[in-house]
Amino acid sequence: MTIQVVVAPGRAPKDALGRDLPAGTFAVNEKDPFWARLLRDRDLVPPPASSGSAAATVAQAAPAQEVKK
């Protein structure tokens, strides 16, 4: 399964070939033993949620209005 990750602050892990990992968000296969170790050791972490994401947005209820009969 592929997930999006970023390098954790203060960490400088390399890929399996010894290259620097990209800055910013990138995809890894969490089932691959190499990437699973980096995830387990917290060298890679989920990207921070953006403030405009749908999951972070909370719907605000409209104020109730009095119904006149």
PDB file of N, CA and C in Angstrom:
ATOM      1  N   MET A   1       0.851  -1.176   0.000  1.00  0.00           N
ATOM      2  CA  MET A   1       0.000   0.000   0.000  1.00  0.00           C
ATOM      3  C   MET A   1       0.894   1.235   0.000  1.00  0.00           C
ATOM      4  N   THR A   2       0.604   2.175  -0.850  1.00  0.00           N
ATOM      5  CA  THR A   2       1.392   3.391  -0.968  1.00  0.00           C
ATOM      6  C   THR A   2       0.799   4.484  -0.084  1.00  0.00           C
ATOM      7  N   ILE A   3       1.670   5.156   0.672  1.00  0.00           N
ATOM      8  CA  ILE A   3       1.242   6.271   1.518  1.00  0.00           C
ATOM      9  C   ILE A   3       2.137   7.476   1.253  1.00  0.00           C
ATOM     10  N   GLN A   4       1.629   8.653   1.580  1.00  0.00           N
ATOM     11  CA  GLN A   4       2.381   9.895   1.433  1.00  0.00           C
ATOM     12  C   GLN A   4       3.117  10.178   2.740  1.00  0.00           C
ATOM     13  N   VAL A   5       4.390  10.568   2.649  1.00  0.00           N
ATOM     14  CA  VAL A   5       5.217  10.844   3.826  1.00  0.00           C
ATOM     15  C   VAL A   5       6.118  12.045   3.580  1.00  0.00           C
ATOM     16  N   VAL A   6       6.713  12.544   4.659  1.00  0.00           N
ATOM     17  CA  VAL A   6       7.767  13.553   4.603  1.00  0.00           C
ATOM     18  C   VAL A   6       8.874  13.109   5.550  1.00  0.00           C
ATOM     19  N   VAL A   7      10.065  13.633   5.353  1.00  0.00           N
ATOM     20  CA  VAL A   7      11.171  13.346   6.264  1.00  0.00           C
ATOM     21  C   VAL A   7      10.897  14.083   7.578  1.00  0.00           C
ATOM     22  N   ALA A   8      11.055  13.393   8.704  1.00  0.00           N
ATOM     23  CA  ALA A   8      10.817  14.004  10.013  1.00  0.00           C
ATOM     24  C   ALA A   8      11.854  15.095  10.278  1.00  0.00           C
ATOM     25  N   PRO A   9      11.433  16.155  10.963  1.00  0.00           N
ATOM     26  CA  PRO A   9      12.385  17.230  11.294  1.00  0.00           C
ATOM     27  C   PRO A   9      13.587  16.681  12.080  1.00  0.00           C
ATOM     28  N   GLY A  10      14.774  17.129  11.703  1.00  0.00           N
ATOM     29  CA  GLY A  10      15.987  16.700  12.389  1.00  0.00           C
ATOM     30  C   GLY A  10      16.536  15.363  11.921  1.00  0.00           C
ATOM     31  N   ARG A  11      15.893  14.741  10.951  1.00  0.00           N
ATOM     32  CA  ARG A  11      16.350  13.449  10.427  1.00  0.00           C
ATOM     33  C   ARG A  11      16.890  13.631   9.022  1.00  0.00           C
ATOM     34  N   ALA A  12      17.806  12.755   8.610  1.00  0.00           N
ATOM     35  CA  ALA A  12      18.373  12.809   7.262  1.00  0.00           C
ATOM     36  C   ALA A  12      18.543  11.392   6.709  1.00  0.00           C
ATOM     37  N   PRO A  13      17.434  10.631   6.597  1.00  0.00           N
ATOM     38  CA  PRO A  13      17.563   9.268   6.066  1.00  0.00           C
ATOM     39  C   PRO A  13      17.866   9.278   4.572  1.00  0.00           C
ATOM     40  N   LYS A  14      18.416   8.198   4.101  1.00  0.00           N
ATOM     41  CA  LYS A  14      18.728   8.008   2.683  1.00  0.00           C
ATOM     42  C   LYS A  14      17.808   6.915   2.144  1.00  0.00           C
ATOM     43  N   ASP A  15      17.678   6.845   0.807  1.00  0.00           N
ATOM     44  CA  ASP A  15      16.916   5.742   0.228  1.00  0.00           C
ATOM     45  C   ASP A  15      17.792   4.487   0.205  1.00  0.00           C
ATOM     46  N   ALA A  16      17.264   3.404  -0.311  1.00  0.00           N
ATOM     47  CA  ALA A  16      17.974   2.121  -0.293  1.00  0.00           C
ATOM     48  C   ALA A  16      19.273   2.157  -1.100  1.00  0.00           C
ATOM     49  N   LEU A  17      19.407   3.121  -2.007  1.00  0.00           N
ATOM     50  CA  LEU A  17      20.626   3.247  -2.810  1.00  0.00           C
ATOM     51  C   LEU A  17      21.587   4.293  -2.259  1.00  0.00           C
ATOM     52  N   GLY A  18      21.249   4.884  -1.092  1.00  0.00           N
ATOM     53  CA  GLY A  18      22.129   5.848  -0.457  1.00  0.00           C
ATOM     54  C   GLY A  18      21.927   7.287  -0.895  1.00  0.00           C
ATOM     55  N   ARG A  19      20.876   7.544  -1.662  1.00  0.00           N
ATOM     56  CA  ARG A  19      20.601   8.903  -2.129  1.00  0.00           C
ATOM     57  C   ARG A  19      19.769   9.660  -1.094  1.00  0.00           C
ATOM     58  N   ASP A  20      19.921  10.997  -1.093  1.00  0.00           N
ATOM     59  CA  ASP A  20      19.091  11.832  -0.224  1.00  0.00           C
ATOM     60  C   ASP A  20      17.634  11.698  -0.635  1.00  0.00           C
ATOM     61  N   LEU A  21      16.748  11.728   0.357  1.00  0.00           N
ATOM     62  CA  LEU A  21      15.316  11.685   0.065  1.00  0.00           C
ATOM     63  C   LEU A  21      14.844  13.077  -0.320  1.00  0.00           C
ATOM     64  N   PRO A  22      13.776  13.159  -1.128  1.00  0.00           N
ATOM     65  CA  PRO A  22      13.307  14.476  -1.580  1.00  0.00           C
ATOM     66  C   PRO A  22      12.742  15.314  -0.442  1.00  0.00           C
ATOM     67  N   ALA A  23      12.876  16.623  -0.587  1.00  0.00           N
ATOM     68  CA  ALA A  23      12.234  17.537   0.367  1.00  0.00           C
ATOM     69  C   ALA A  23      10.761  17.592  -0.002  1.00  0.00           C
ATOM     70  N   GLY A  24       9.911  17.647   0.975  1.00  0.00           N
ATOM     71  CA  GLY A  24       8.475  17.690   0.706  1.00  0.00           C
ATOM     72  C   GLY A  24       7.858  16.306   0.751  1.00  0.00           C
ATOM     73  N   THR A  25       6.642  16.216   0.267  1.00  0.00           N
ATOM     74  CA  THR A  25       5.852  14.981   0.323  1.00  0.00           C
ATOM     75  C   THR A  25       6.230  14.047  -0.824  1.00  0.00           C
ATOM     76  N   PHE A  26       6.328  12.754  -0.516  1.00  0.00           N
ATOM     77  CA  PHE A  26       6.568  11.735  -1.534  1.00  0.00           C
ATOM     78  C   PHE A  26       5.913  10.436  -1.099  1.00  0.00           C
ATOM     79  N   ALA A  27       5.729   9.512  -2.030  1.00  0.00           N
ATOM     80  CA  ALA A  27       5.024   8.258  -1.771  1.00  0.00           C
ATOM     81  C   ALA A  27       6.006   7.126  -1.512  1.00  0.00           C
ATOM     82  N   VAL A  28       5.651   6.247  -0.564  1.00  0.00           N
ATOM     83  CA  VAL A  28       6.425   5.032  -0.298  1.00  0.00           C
ATOM     84  C   VAL A  28       5.464   3.861  -0.105  1.00  0.00           C
ATOM     85  N   ASN A  29       5.977   2.659  -0.328  1.00  0.00           N
ATOM     86  CA  ASN A  29       5.204   1.448  -0.088  1.00  0.00           C
ATOM     87  C   ASN A  29       5.456   1.022   1.354  1.00  0.00           C
ATOM     88  N   GLU A  30       4.450   1.178   2.218  1.00  0.00           N
ATOM     89  CA  GLU A  30       4.631   0.868   3.638  1.00  0.00           C
ATOM     90  C   GLU A  30       4.827  -0.619   3.911  1.00  0.00           C
ATOM     91  N   LYS A  31       4.561  -1.474   2.929  1.00  0.00           N
ATOM     92  CA  LYS A  31       4.763  -2.920   3.090  1.00  0.00           C
ATOM     93  C   LYS A  31       6.198  -3.336   2.771  1.00  0.00           C
ATOM     94  N   ASP A  32       6.944  -2.480   2.080  1.00  0.00           N
ATOM     95  CA  ASP A  32       8.339  -2.771   1.758  1.00  0.00           C
ATOM     96  C   ASP A  32       9.159  -2.702   3.045  1.00  0.00           C
ATOM     97  N   PRO A  33       9.964  -3.722   3.342  1.00  0.00           N
ATOM     98  CA  PRO A  33      10.715  -3.742   4.605  1.00  0.00           C
ATOM     99  C   PRO A  33      11.611  -2.522   4.826  1.00  0.00           C
ATOM    100  N   PHE A  34      12.225  -1.986   3.773  1.00  0.00           N
ATOM    101  CA  PHE A  34      13.099  -0.825   3.924  1.00  0.00           C
ATOM    102  C   PHE A  34      12.303   0.387   4.398  1.00  0.00           C
ATOM    103  N   TRP A  35      11.207   0.702   3.695  1.00  0.00           N
ATOM    104  CA  TRP A  35      10.394   1.863   4.060  1.00  0.00           C
ATOM    105  C   TRP A  35       9.674   1.623   5.380  1.00  0.00           C
ATOM    106  N   ALA A  36       9.283   0.385   5.648  1.00  0.00           N
ATOM    107  CA  ALA A  36       8.609   0.071   6.915  1.00  0.00           C
ATOM    108  C   ALA A  36       9.533   0.372   8.098  1.00  0.00           C
ATOM    109  N   ARG A  37      10.834   0.099   7.957  1.00  0.00           N
ATOM    110  CA  ARG A  37      11.772   0.404   9.032  1.00  0.00           C
ATOM    111  C   ARG A  37      11.884   1.910   9.258  1.00  0.00           C
ATOM    112  N   LEU A  38      11.958   2.678   8.163  1.00  0.00           N
ATOM    113  CA  LEU A  38      12.039   4.131   8.310  1.00  0.00           C
ATOM    114  C   LEU A  38      10.768   4.700   8.950  1.00  0.00           C
ATOM    115  N   LEU A  39       9.620   4.141   8.607  1.00  0.00           N
ATOM    116  CA  LEU A  39       8.365   4.562   9.229  1.00  0.00           C
ATOM    117  C   LEU A  39       8.338   4.187  10.708  1.00  0.00           C
ATOM    118  N   ARG A  40       8.753   2.972  11.021  1.00  0.00           N
ATOM    119  CA  ARG A  40       8.763   2.479  12.407  1.00  0.00           C
ATOM    120  C   ARG A  40       9.713   3.297  13.275  1.00  0.00           C
ATOM    121  N   ASP A  41      10.860   3.693  12.704  1.00  0.00           N
ATOM    122  CA  ASP A  41      11.856   4.481  13.446  1.00  0.00           C
ATOM    123  C   ASP A  41      11.528   5.971  13.468  1.00  0.00           C
ATOM    124  N   ARG A  42      10.416   6.353  12.835  1.00  0.00           N
ATOM    125  CA  ARG A  42       9.942   7.754  12.773  1.00  0.00           C
ATOM    126  C   ARG A  42      10.906   8.660  12.001  1.00  0.00           C
ATOM    127  N   ASP A  43      11.678   8.073  11.076  1.00  0.00           N
ATOM    128  CA  ASP A  43      12.481   8.885  10.164  1.00  0.00           C
ATOM    129  C   ASP A  43      11.572   9.510   9.109  1.00  0.00           C
ATOM    130  N   LEU A  44      10.488   8.810   8.782  1.00  0.00           N
ATOM    131  CA  LEU A  44       9.467   9.313   7.865  1.00  0.00           C
ATOM    132  C   LEU A  44       8.165   9.416   8.640  1.00  0.00           C
ATOM    133  N   VAL A  45       7.425  10.486   8.403  1.00  0.00           N
ATOM    134  CA  VAL A  45       6.167  10.714   9.110  1.00  0.00           C
ATOM    135  C   VAL A  45       5.104  11.170   8.107  1.00  0.00           C
ATOM    136  N   PRO A  46       3.816  11.057   8.468  1.00  0.00           N
ATOM    137  CA  PRO A  46       2.772  11.566   7.570  1.00  0.00           C
ATOM    138  C   PRO A  46       2.927  13.078   7.388  1.00  0.00           C
ATOM    139  N   PRO A  47       2.563  13.588   6.228  1.00  0.00           N
ATOM    140  CA  PRO A  47       2.681  15.033   6.013  1.00  0.00           C
ATOM    141  C   PRO A  47       1.719  15.788   6.920  1.00  0.00           C
ATOM    142  N   PRO A  48       2.083  17.008   7.303  1.00  0.00           N
ATOM    143  CA  PRO A  48       1.163  17.794   8.133  1.00  0.00           C
ATOM    144  C   PRO A  48      -0.101  18.097   7.344  1.00  0.00           C
ATOM    145  N   ALA A  49      -1.232  18.111   8.035  1.00  0.00           N
ATOM    146  CA  ALA A  49      -2.505  18.410   7.381  1.00  0.00           C
ATOM    147  C   ALA A  49      -2.546  19.889   7.023  1.00  0.00           C
ATOM    148  N   SER A  50      -2.962  20.183   5.819  1.00  0.00           N
ATOM    149  CA  SER A  50      -3.074  21.590   5.420  1.00  0.00           C
ATOM    150  C   SER A  50      -4.334  22.180   6.034  1.00  0.00           C
ATOM    151  N   SER A  51      -4.318  23.460   6.297  1.00  0.00           N
ATOM    152  CA  SER A  51      -5.441  24.102   6.967  1.00  0.00           C
ATOM    153  C   SER A  51      -6.695  24.125   6.096  1.00  0.00           C
ATOM    154  N   GLY A  52      -6.567  23.954   4.791  1.00  0.00           N
ATOM    155  CA  GLY A  52      -7.715  23.995   3.902  1.00  0.00           C
ATOM    156  C   GLY A  52      -8.280  22.627   3.576  1.00  0.00           C
ATOM    157  N   SER A  53      -7.775  21.569   4.196  1.00  0.00           N
ATOM    158  CA  SER A  53      -8.247  20.233   3.854  1.00  0.00           C
ATOM    159  C   SER A  53      -9.672  20.019   4.349  1.00  0.00           C
ATOM    160  N   ALA A  54     -10.390  19.162   3.666  1.00  0.00           N
ATOM    161  CA  ALA A  54     -11.788  18.891   4.025  1.00  0.00           C
ATOM    162  C   ALA A  54     -11.892  18.235   5.400  1.00  0.00           C
ATOM    163  N   ALA A  55     -10.928  17.399   5.742  1.00  0.00           N
ATOM    164  CA  ALA A  55     -10.974  16.723   7.037  1.00  0.00           C
ATOM    165  C   ALA A  55     -10.765  17.700   8.189  1.00  0.00           C
ATOM    166  N   ALA A  56      -9.973  18.745   7.960  1.00  0.00           N
ATOM    167  CA  ALA A  56      -9.684  19.691   9.026  1.00  0.00           C
ATOM    168  C   ALA A  56     -10.749  20.780   9.143  1.00  0.00           C
ATOM    169  N   THR A  57     -11.588  20.896   8.128  1.00  0.00           N
ATOM    170  CA  THR A  57     -12.610  21.935   8.144  1.00  0.00           C
ATOM    171  C   THR A  57     -13.827  21.452   8.914  1.00  0.00           C
ATOM    172  N   VAL A  58     -14.268  22.280   9.849  1.00  0.00           N
ATOM    173  CA  VAL A  58     -15.447  21.946  10.650  1.00  0.00           C
ATOM    174  C   VAL A  58     -16.599  22.816  10.179  1.00  0.00           C
ATOM    175  N   ALA A  59     -17.703  22.174   9.864  1.00  0.00           N
ATOM    176  CA  ALA A  59     -18.873  22.931   9.401  1.00  0.00           C
ATOM    177  C   ALA A  59     -19.466  23.718  10.565  1.00  0.00           C
ATOM    178  N   GLN A  60     -19.839  24.937  10.284  1.00  0.00           N
ATOM    179  CA  GLN A  60     -20.466  25.785  11.285  1.00  0.00           C
ATOM    180  C   GLN A  60     -21.975  25.771  11.048  1.00  0.00           C
ATOM    181  N   ALA A  61     -22.738  25.528  12.112  1.00  0.00           N
ATOM    182  CA  ALA A  61     -24.199  25.505  12.009  1.00  0.00           C
ATOM    183  C   ALA A  61     -24.726  26.930  11.889  1.00  0.00           C
ATOM    184  N   ALA A  62     -25.742  27.080  11.074  1.00  0.00           N
ATOM    185  CA  ALA A  62     -26.380  28.387  10.932  1.00  0.00           C
ATOM    186  C   ALA A  62     -27.184  28.669  12.203  1.00  0.00           C
ATOM    187  N   PRO A  63     -27.255  29.914  12.612  1.00  0.00           N
ATOM    188  CA  PRO A  63     -28.035  30.221  13.821  1.00  0.00           C
ATOM    189  C   PRO A  63     -29.510  29.884  13.613  1.00  0.00           C
ATOM    190  N   ALA A  64     -30.138  29.424  14.664  1.00  0.00           N
ATOM    191  CA  ALA A  64     -31.552  29.071  14.594  1.00  0.00           C
ATOM    192  C   ALA A  64     -32.389  30.314  14.414  1.00  0.00           C
ATOM    193  N   GLN A  65     -33.433  30.193  13.616  1.00  0.00           N
ATOM    194  CA  GLN A  65     -34.341  31.305  13.393  1.00  0.00           C
ATOM    195  C   GLN A  65     -35.703  30.958  13.975  1.00  0.00           C
ATOM    196  N   GLU A  66     -36.312  31.952  14.584  1.00  0.00           N
ATOM    197  CA  GLU A  66     -37.625  31.737  15.180  1.00  0.00           C
ATOM    198  C   GLU A  66     -38.684  31.712  14.089  1.00  0.00           C
ATOM    199  N   VAL A  67     -39.544  30.710  14.134  1.00  0.00           N
ATOM    200  CA  VAL A  67     -40.620  30.585  13.143  1.00  0.00           C
ATOM    201  C   VAL A  67     -41.868  31.241  13.718  1.00  0.00           C
ATOM    202  N   LYS A  68     -42.439  32.201  12.977  1.00  0.00           N
ATOM    203  CA  LYS A  68     -43.656  32.883  13.438  1.00  0.00           C
ATOM    204  C   LYS A  68     -44.871  32.186  12.846  1.00  0.00           C
ATOM    205  N   LYS A  69     -45.872  32.012  13.685  1.00  0.00           N
ATOM    206  CA  LYS A  69     -47.084  31.338  13.240  1.00  0.00           C
ATOM    207  C   LYS A  69     -48.198  32.307  13.033  1.00  0.00           C
TER     208      LYS A  69
END
